[in-house]
Coordinates of C-alpha atoms in Angstrom, one line a residue:
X1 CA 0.0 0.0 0.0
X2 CA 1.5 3.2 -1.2
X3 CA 2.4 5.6 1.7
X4 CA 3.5 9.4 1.7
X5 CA 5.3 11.2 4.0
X6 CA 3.8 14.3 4.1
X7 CA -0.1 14.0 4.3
X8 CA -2.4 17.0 4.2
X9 CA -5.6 15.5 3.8
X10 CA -8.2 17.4 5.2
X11 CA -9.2 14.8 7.3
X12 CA -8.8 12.0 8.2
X13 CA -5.8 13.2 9.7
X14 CA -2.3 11.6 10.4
X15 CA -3.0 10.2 13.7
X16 CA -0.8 10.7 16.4
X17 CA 1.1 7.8 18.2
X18 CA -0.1 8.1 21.6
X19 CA -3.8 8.0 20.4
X20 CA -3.1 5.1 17.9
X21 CA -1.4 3.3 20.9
X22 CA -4.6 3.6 23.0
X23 CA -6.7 2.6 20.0
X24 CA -4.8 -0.4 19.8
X25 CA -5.0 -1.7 23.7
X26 CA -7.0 -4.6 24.6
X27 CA -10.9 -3.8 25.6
X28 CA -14.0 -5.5 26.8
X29 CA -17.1 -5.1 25.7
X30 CA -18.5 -1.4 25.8
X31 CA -21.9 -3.2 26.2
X32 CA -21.0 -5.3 29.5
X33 CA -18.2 -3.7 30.8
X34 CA -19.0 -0.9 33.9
X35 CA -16.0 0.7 33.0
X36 CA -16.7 1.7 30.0
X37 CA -19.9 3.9 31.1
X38 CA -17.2 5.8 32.8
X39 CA -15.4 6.8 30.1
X40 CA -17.6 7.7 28.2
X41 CA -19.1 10.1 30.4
X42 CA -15.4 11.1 31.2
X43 CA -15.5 11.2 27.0
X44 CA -18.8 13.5 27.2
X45 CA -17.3 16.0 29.6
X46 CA -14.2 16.9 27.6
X47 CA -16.7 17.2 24.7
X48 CA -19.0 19.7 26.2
X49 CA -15.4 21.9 26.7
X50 CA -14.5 21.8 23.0
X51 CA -18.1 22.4 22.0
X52 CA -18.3 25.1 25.0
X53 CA -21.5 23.8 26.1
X54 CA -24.1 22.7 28.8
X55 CA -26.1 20.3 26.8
X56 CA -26.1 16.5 26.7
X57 CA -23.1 14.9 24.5
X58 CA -24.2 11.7 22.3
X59 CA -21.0 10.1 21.6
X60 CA -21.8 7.3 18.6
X61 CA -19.7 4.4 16.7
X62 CA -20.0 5.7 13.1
X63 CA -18.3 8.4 10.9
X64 CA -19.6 12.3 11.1
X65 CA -21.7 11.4 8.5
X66 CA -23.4 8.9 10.9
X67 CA -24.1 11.9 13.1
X68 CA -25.8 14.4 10.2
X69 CA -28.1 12.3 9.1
X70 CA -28.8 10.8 12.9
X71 CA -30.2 14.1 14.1
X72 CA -31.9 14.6 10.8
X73 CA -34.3 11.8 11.3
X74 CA -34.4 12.2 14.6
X75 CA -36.0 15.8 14.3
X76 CA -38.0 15.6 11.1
X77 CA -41.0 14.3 10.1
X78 CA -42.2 14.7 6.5
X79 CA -43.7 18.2 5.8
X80 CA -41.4 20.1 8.5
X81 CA -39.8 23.2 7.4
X82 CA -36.1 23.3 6.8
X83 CA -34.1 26.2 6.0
X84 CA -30.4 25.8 4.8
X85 CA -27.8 28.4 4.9
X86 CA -25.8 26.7 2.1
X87 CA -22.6 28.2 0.9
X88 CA -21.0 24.8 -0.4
X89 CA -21.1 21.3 -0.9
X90 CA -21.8 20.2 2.1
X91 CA -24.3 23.0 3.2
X92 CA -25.9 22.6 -0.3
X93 CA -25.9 18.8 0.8
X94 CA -27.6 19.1 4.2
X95 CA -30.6 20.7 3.1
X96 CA -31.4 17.6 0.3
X97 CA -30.0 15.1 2.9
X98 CA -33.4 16.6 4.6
X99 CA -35.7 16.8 2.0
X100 CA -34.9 13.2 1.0
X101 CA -36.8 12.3 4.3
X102 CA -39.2 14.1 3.3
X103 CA -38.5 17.7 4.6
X104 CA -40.3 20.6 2.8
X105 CA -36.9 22.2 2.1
X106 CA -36.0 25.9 1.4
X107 CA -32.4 26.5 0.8
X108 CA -30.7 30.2 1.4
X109 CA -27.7 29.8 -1.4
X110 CA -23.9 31.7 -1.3
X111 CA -21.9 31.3 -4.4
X112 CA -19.4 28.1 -3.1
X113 CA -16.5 31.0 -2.6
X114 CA -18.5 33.4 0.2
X115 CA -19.5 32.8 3.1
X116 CA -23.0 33.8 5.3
X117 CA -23.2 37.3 4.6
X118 CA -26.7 38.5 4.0
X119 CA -28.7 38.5 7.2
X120 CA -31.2 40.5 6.3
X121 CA -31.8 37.9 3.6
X122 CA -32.1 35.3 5.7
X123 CA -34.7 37.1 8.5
X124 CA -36.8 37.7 5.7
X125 CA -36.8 33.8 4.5
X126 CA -37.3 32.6 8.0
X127 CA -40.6 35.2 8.6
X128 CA -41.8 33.8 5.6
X129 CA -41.4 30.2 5.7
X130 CA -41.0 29.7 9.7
X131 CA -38.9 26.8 9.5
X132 CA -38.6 24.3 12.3
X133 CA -35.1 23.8 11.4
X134 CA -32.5 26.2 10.4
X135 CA -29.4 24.1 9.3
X136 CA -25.7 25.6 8.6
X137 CA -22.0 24.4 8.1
X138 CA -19.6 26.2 10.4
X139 CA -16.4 25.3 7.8
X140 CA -17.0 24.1 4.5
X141 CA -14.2 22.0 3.8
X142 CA -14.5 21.9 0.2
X143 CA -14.1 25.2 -0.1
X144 CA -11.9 26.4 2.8
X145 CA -14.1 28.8 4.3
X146 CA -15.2 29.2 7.6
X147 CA -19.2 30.7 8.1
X148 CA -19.8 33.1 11.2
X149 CA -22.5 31.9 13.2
X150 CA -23.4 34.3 15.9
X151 CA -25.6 36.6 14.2
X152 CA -27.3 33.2 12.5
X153 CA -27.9 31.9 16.4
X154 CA -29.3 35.0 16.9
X155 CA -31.6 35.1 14.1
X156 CA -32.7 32.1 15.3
X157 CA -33.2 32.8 19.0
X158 CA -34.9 36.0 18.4
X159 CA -37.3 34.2 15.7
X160 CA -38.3 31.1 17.8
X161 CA -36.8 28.7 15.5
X162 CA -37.2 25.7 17.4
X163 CA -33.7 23.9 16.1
X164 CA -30.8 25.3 14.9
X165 CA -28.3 22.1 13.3
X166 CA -25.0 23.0 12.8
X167 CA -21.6 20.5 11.1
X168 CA -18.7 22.1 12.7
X169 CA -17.0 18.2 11.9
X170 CA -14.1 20.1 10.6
X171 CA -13.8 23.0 13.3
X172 CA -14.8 21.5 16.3
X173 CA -10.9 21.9 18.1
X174 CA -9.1 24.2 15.6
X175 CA -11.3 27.2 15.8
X176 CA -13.9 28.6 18.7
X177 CA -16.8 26.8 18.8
X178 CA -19.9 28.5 20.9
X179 CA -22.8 26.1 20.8
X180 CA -24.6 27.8 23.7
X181 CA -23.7 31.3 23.0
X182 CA -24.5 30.5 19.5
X183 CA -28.3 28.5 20.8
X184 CA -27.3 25.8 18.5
X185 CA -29.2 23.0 20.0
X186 CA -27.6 20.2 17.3
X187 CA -23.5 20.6 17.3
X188 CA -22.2 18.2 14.9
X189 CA -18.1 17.1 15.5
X190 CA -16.0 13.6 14.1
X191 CA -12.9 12.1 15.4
X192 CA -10.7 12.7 12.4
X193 CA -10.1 16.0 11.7
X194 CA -8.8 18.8 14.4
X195 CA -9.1 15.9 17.1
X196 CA -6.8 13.7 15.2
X197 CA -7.9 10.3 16.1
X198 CA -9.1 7.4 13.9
X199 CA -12.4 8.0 11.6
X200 CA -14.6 5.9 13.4
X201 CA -16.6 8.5 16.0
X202 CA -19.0 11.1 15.7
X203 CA -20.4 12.9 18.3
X204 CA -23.0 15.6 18.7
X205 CA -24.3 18.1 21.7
X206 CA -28.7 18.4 22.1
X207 CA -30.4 20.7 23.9
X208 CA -33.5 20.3 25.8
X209 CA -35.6 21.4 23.0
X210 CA -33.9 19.1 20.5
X211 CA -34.1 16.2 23.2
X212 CA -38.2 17.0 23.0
X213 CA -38.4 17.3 19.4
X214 CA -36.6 13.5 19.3
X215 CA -38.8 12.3 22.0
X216 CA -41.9 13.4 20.4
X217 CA -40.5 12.2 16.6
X218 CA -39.9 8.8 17.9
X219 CA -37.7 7.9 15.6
X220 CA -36.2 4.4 15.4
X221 CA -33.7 2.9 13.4
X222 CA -29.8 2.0 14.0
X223 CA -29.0 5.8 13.9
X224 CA -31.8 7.0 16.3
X225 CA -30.6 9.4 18.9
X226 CA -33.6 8.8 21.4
X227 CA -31.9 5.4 23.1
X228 CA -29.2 7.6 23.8
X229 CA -30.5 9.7 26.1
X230 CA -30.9 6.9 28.8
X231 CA -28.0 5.3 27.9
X232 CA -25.9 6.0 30.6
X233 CA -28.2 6.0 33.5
X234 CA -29.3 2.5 32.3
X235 CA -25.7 1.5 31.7
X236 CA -27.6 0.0 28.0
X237 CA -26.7 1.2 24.6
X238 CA -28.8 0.7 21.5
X239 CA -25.3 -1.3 20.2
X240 CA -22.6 -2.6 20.9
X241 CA -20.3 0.6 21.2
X242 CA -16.3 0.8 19.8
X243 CA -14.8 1.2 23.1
X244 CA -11.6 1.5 20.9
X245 CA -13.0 4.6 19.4
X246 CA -14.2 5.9 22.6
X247 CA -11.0 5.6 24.2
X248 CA -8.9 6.8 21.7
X249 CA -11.6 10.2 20.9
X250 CA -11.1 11.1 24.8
X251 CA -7.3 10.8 24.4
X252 CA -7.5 12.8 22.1
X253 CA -9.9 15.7 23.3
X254 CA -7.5 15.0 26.3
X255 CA -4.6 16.0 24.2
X256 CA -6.5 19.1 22.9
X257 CA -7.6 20.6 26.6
X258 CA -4.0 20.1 27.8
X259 CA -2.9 21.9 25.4
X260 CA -5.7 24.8 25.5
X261 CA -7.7 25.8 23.0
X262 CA -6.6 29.4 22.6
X263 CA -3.6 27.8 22.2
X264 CA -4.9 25.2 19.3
X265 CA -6.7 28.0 18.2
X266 CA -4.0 30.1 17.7
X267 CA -1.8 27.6 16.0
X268 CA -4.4 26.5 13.6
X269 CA -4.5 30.1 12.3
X270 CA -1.0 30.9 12.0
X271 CA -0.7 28.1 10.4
X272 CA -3.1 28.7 8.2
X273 CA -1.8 32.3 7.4
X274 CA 1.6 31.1 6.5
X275 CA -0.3 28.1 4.3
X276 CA -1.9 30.9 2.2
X277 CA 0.8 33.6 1.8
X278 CA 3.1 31.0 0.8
X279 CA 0.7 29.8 -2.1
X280 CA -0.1 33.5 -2.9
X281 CA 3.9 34.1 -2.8
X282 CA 3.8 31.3 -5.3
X283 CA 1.2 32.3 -7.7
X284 CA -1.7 30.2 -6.9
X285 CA -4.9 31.6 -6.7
X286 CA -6.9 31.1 -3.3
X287 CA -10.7 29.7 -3.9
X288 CA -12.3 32.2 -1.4
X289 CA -13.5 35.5 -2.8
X290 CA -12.4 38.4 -1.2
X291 CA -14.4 39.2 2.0
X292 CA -15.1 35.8 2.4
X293 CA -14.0 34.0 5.7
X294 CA -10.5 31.8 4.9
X295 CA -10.7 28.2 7.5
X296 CA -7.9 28.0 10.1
X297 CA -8.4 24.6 9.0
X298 CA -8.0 23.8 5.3
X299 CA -6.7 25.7 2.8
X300 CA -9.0 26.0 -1.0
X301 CA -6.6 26.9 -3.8
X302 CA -7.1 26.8 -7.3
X303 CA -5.4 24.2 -9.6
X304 CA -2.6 26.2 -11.1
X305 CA -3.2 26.6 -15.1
X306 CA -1.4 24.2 -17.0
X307 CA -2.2 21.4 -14.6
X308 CA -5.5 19.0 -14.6
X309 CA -6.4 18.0 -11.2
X310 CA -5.1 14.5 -12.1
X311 CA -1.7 15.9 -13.7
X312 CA -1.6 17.8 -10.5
X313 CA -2.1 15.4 -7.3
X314 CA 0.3 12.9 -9.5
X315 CA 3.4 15.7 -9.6
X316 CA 2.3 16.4 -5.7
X317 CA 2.6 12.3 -5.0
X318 CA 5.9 12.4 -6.8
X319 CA 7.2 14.6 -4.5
X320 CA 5.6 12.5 -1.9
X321 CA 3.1 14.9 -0.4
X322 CA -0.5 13.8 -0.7
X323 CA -3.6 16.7 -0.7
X324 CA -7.0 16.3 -2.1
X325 CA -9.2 17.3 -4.8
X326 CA -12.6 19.1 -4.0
X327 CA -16.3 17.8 -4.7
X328 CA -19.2 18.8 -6.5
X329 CA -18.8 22.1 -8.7
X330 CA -15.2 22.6 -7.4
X331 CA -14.2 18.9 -8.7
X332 CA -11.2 19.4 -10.9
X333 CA -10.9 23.0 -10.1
X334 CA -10.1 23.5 -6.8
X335 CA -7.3 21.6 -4.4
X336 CA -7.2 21.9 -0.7
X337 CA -4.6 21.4 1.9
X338 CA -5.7 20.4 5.2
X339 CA -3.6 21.5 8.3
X340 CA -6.0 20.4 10.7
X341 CA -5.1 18.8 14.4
X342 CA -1.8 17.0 13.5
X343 CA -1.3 18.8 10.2
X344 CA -1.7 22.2 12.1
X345 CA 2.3 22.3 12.1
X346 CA 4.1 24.8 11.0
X347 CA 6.7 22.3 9.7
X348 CA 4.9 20.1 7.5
X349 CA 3.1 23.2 5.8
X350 CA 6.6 24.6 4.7
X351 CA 7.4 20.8 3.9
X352 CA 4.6 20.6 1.7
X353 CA 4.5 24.2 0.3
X354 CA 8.5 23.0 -0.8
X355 CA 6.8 20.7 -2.8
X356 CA 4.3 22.4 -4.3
X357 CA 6.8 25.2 -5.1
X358 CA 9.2 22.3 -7.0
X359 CA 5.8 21.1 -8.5
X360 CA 5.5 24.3 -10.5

């Protein structure tokens, strides 16, 4: 299996070794095992830190994806009112994930190289459709922007929207994350981006209001979030749960707080700054418009001219640093660089920014 040692994926990430180590130890079964209620609440509490929240944490074996479309169903019946703040693929995506459950969708678009910027806009859609949901993407990875959400909690507070869903899979640890302040009651996060562990975890804060919505939805299937919220006190979960990935995403979160997050914060963005002045140095057109917010995260650049997208990641490989493409419209246009959690290193940015430079 062909390796490369410089990877700037944006996500999954390179995984440190102390976290792969306690992935790898020896565990019972999360199902039988009284020990393993204990770290997962232990798991929970260094969640609500990262999120900055009082809710409930649902910690669940499965990829972020698992986790969108598990408060989804959870929520939603057919008919309810969704409104999406899209400004990319993935906030595009959200609001059809919705209507394929049968959601009466109206989506609030941004070209794919802005981000939320119209409120006034957006108050006028939600007086005149009065969602029940209001969904958003804190940082849209194919595109490498990073959407303010204050003033869209707001909205929503002062409109008595009854949810507010928000993916912040690829923030959650790298930049602030307010989910009170913010009165997000659905705060989406993974294990393999600014956490750095193994893709295998998603995990998600609920307010009260969302924990009613659920109740009265009744949703049931393998991703329903309603058996979680006795989980604990009944020591039962609705599956056998990856201890593995439990153990290894509170290492990691551990990792993060001891650390500090102004600190993570603060080294995600200079990194981030050096990562785009060195492609602008270069030549290489940044996908964000001007104005819009650049993610501390990952980096959106446009393929340099001359180069397909495949011409490109194979001179990249050559040099033996990996990044990836983008998605949707952006396919073949676009190439991102993610210096997320592990990648968040001043040293492997310059590594890989050598390459890129001996690339062109």
């Amino acid at each position: 299996m062909q390796t490369y040692p410089i990877p700037m994926v944006p996500g999954p990430v390179l995984v440190p070794e102390t976290i792969r180590q306690v992935y790898l130890q020896p565990y019972g079964s999360g199902d039988l095992e009284t020990e393993f209620v204990d770290l997962y609440t232990r798991a929970q509490r260094r969640l609500k830190e990262i999120f900055t929240t009082r809710d409930d944490i649902v910690i669940m074996s499965g990829e972020g994806m698992l986790g969108l479309w598990s408060a989804l169903k959870s929520c939603l019946v057919p008919g309810d009112r969704v409104l999406a703040v899209a400004t990319g693929v993935f906030g595009y995506g959200i609001g059809e994930m919705a209507q394929s459950i049968g959601a009466d969708v109206k989506t609030i678009g941004f070209s794919y190289d802005e981000t939320i910027n119209d409120m006034a806009r957006i108050e006028a859609a939600i007086a005149d459709f009065k969602p029940r949901m209001i969904t958003a993407v804190h940082c849209e990875t194919p595109s490498g922007t990073l959407n303010p959400l204050e003033a869209l909690g707001e909205l929503k507070n002062t409109s008595n929207v009854p949810l507010f869903y928000v993916d912040t899979v690829a923030g959650a640890g790298g930049v602030p994350v307010l989910a009170d302040d913010w009165h997000i009651d659905l705060c989406l996060g993974g294990s393999q981006k600014c956490l750095s562990a193994p893709p295998d975890m998603t995990f998600l804060s609920v307010s009260p209001k969302a924990w009613e919505i659920i109740e009265a939805v009744d949703y049931v299937g393998y991703d329903a979030l309603k058996p979680f919220k006795q989980a604990v006190d009944n020591r039962y979960f609705p599956y056998t749960p990856s201890w593995q990935g439990v153990a290894a995403l509170f290492a990691a979160a551990g990792l993060l707080l001891d650390e500090g997050l102004e600190n993570s914060f603060k080294r995600h963005d200079q990194v981030a700054r050096r990562c785009r002045q060195r492609l602008v140095d270069l030549g290489i057109d940044l996908f964000p418009a001007p104005g819009a917010v650049p993610s501390p995260t990952v980096t959106a650049a446009k393929i340099p001219e001359g180069f397909t997208w495949d011409s490109w990641d194979r001179r990249l490989r050559d040099g033996g640093l990996v990044v990836a493409g983008s998605y949707g419209p952006l396919a073949e246009k676009v190439f991102r660089i993610g210096h997320m959690g592990s990648q968040a290193n001043l040293e492997m940015v310059d590594e890989a920014l050598d390459v890129i430079a001996a690339a062109l």
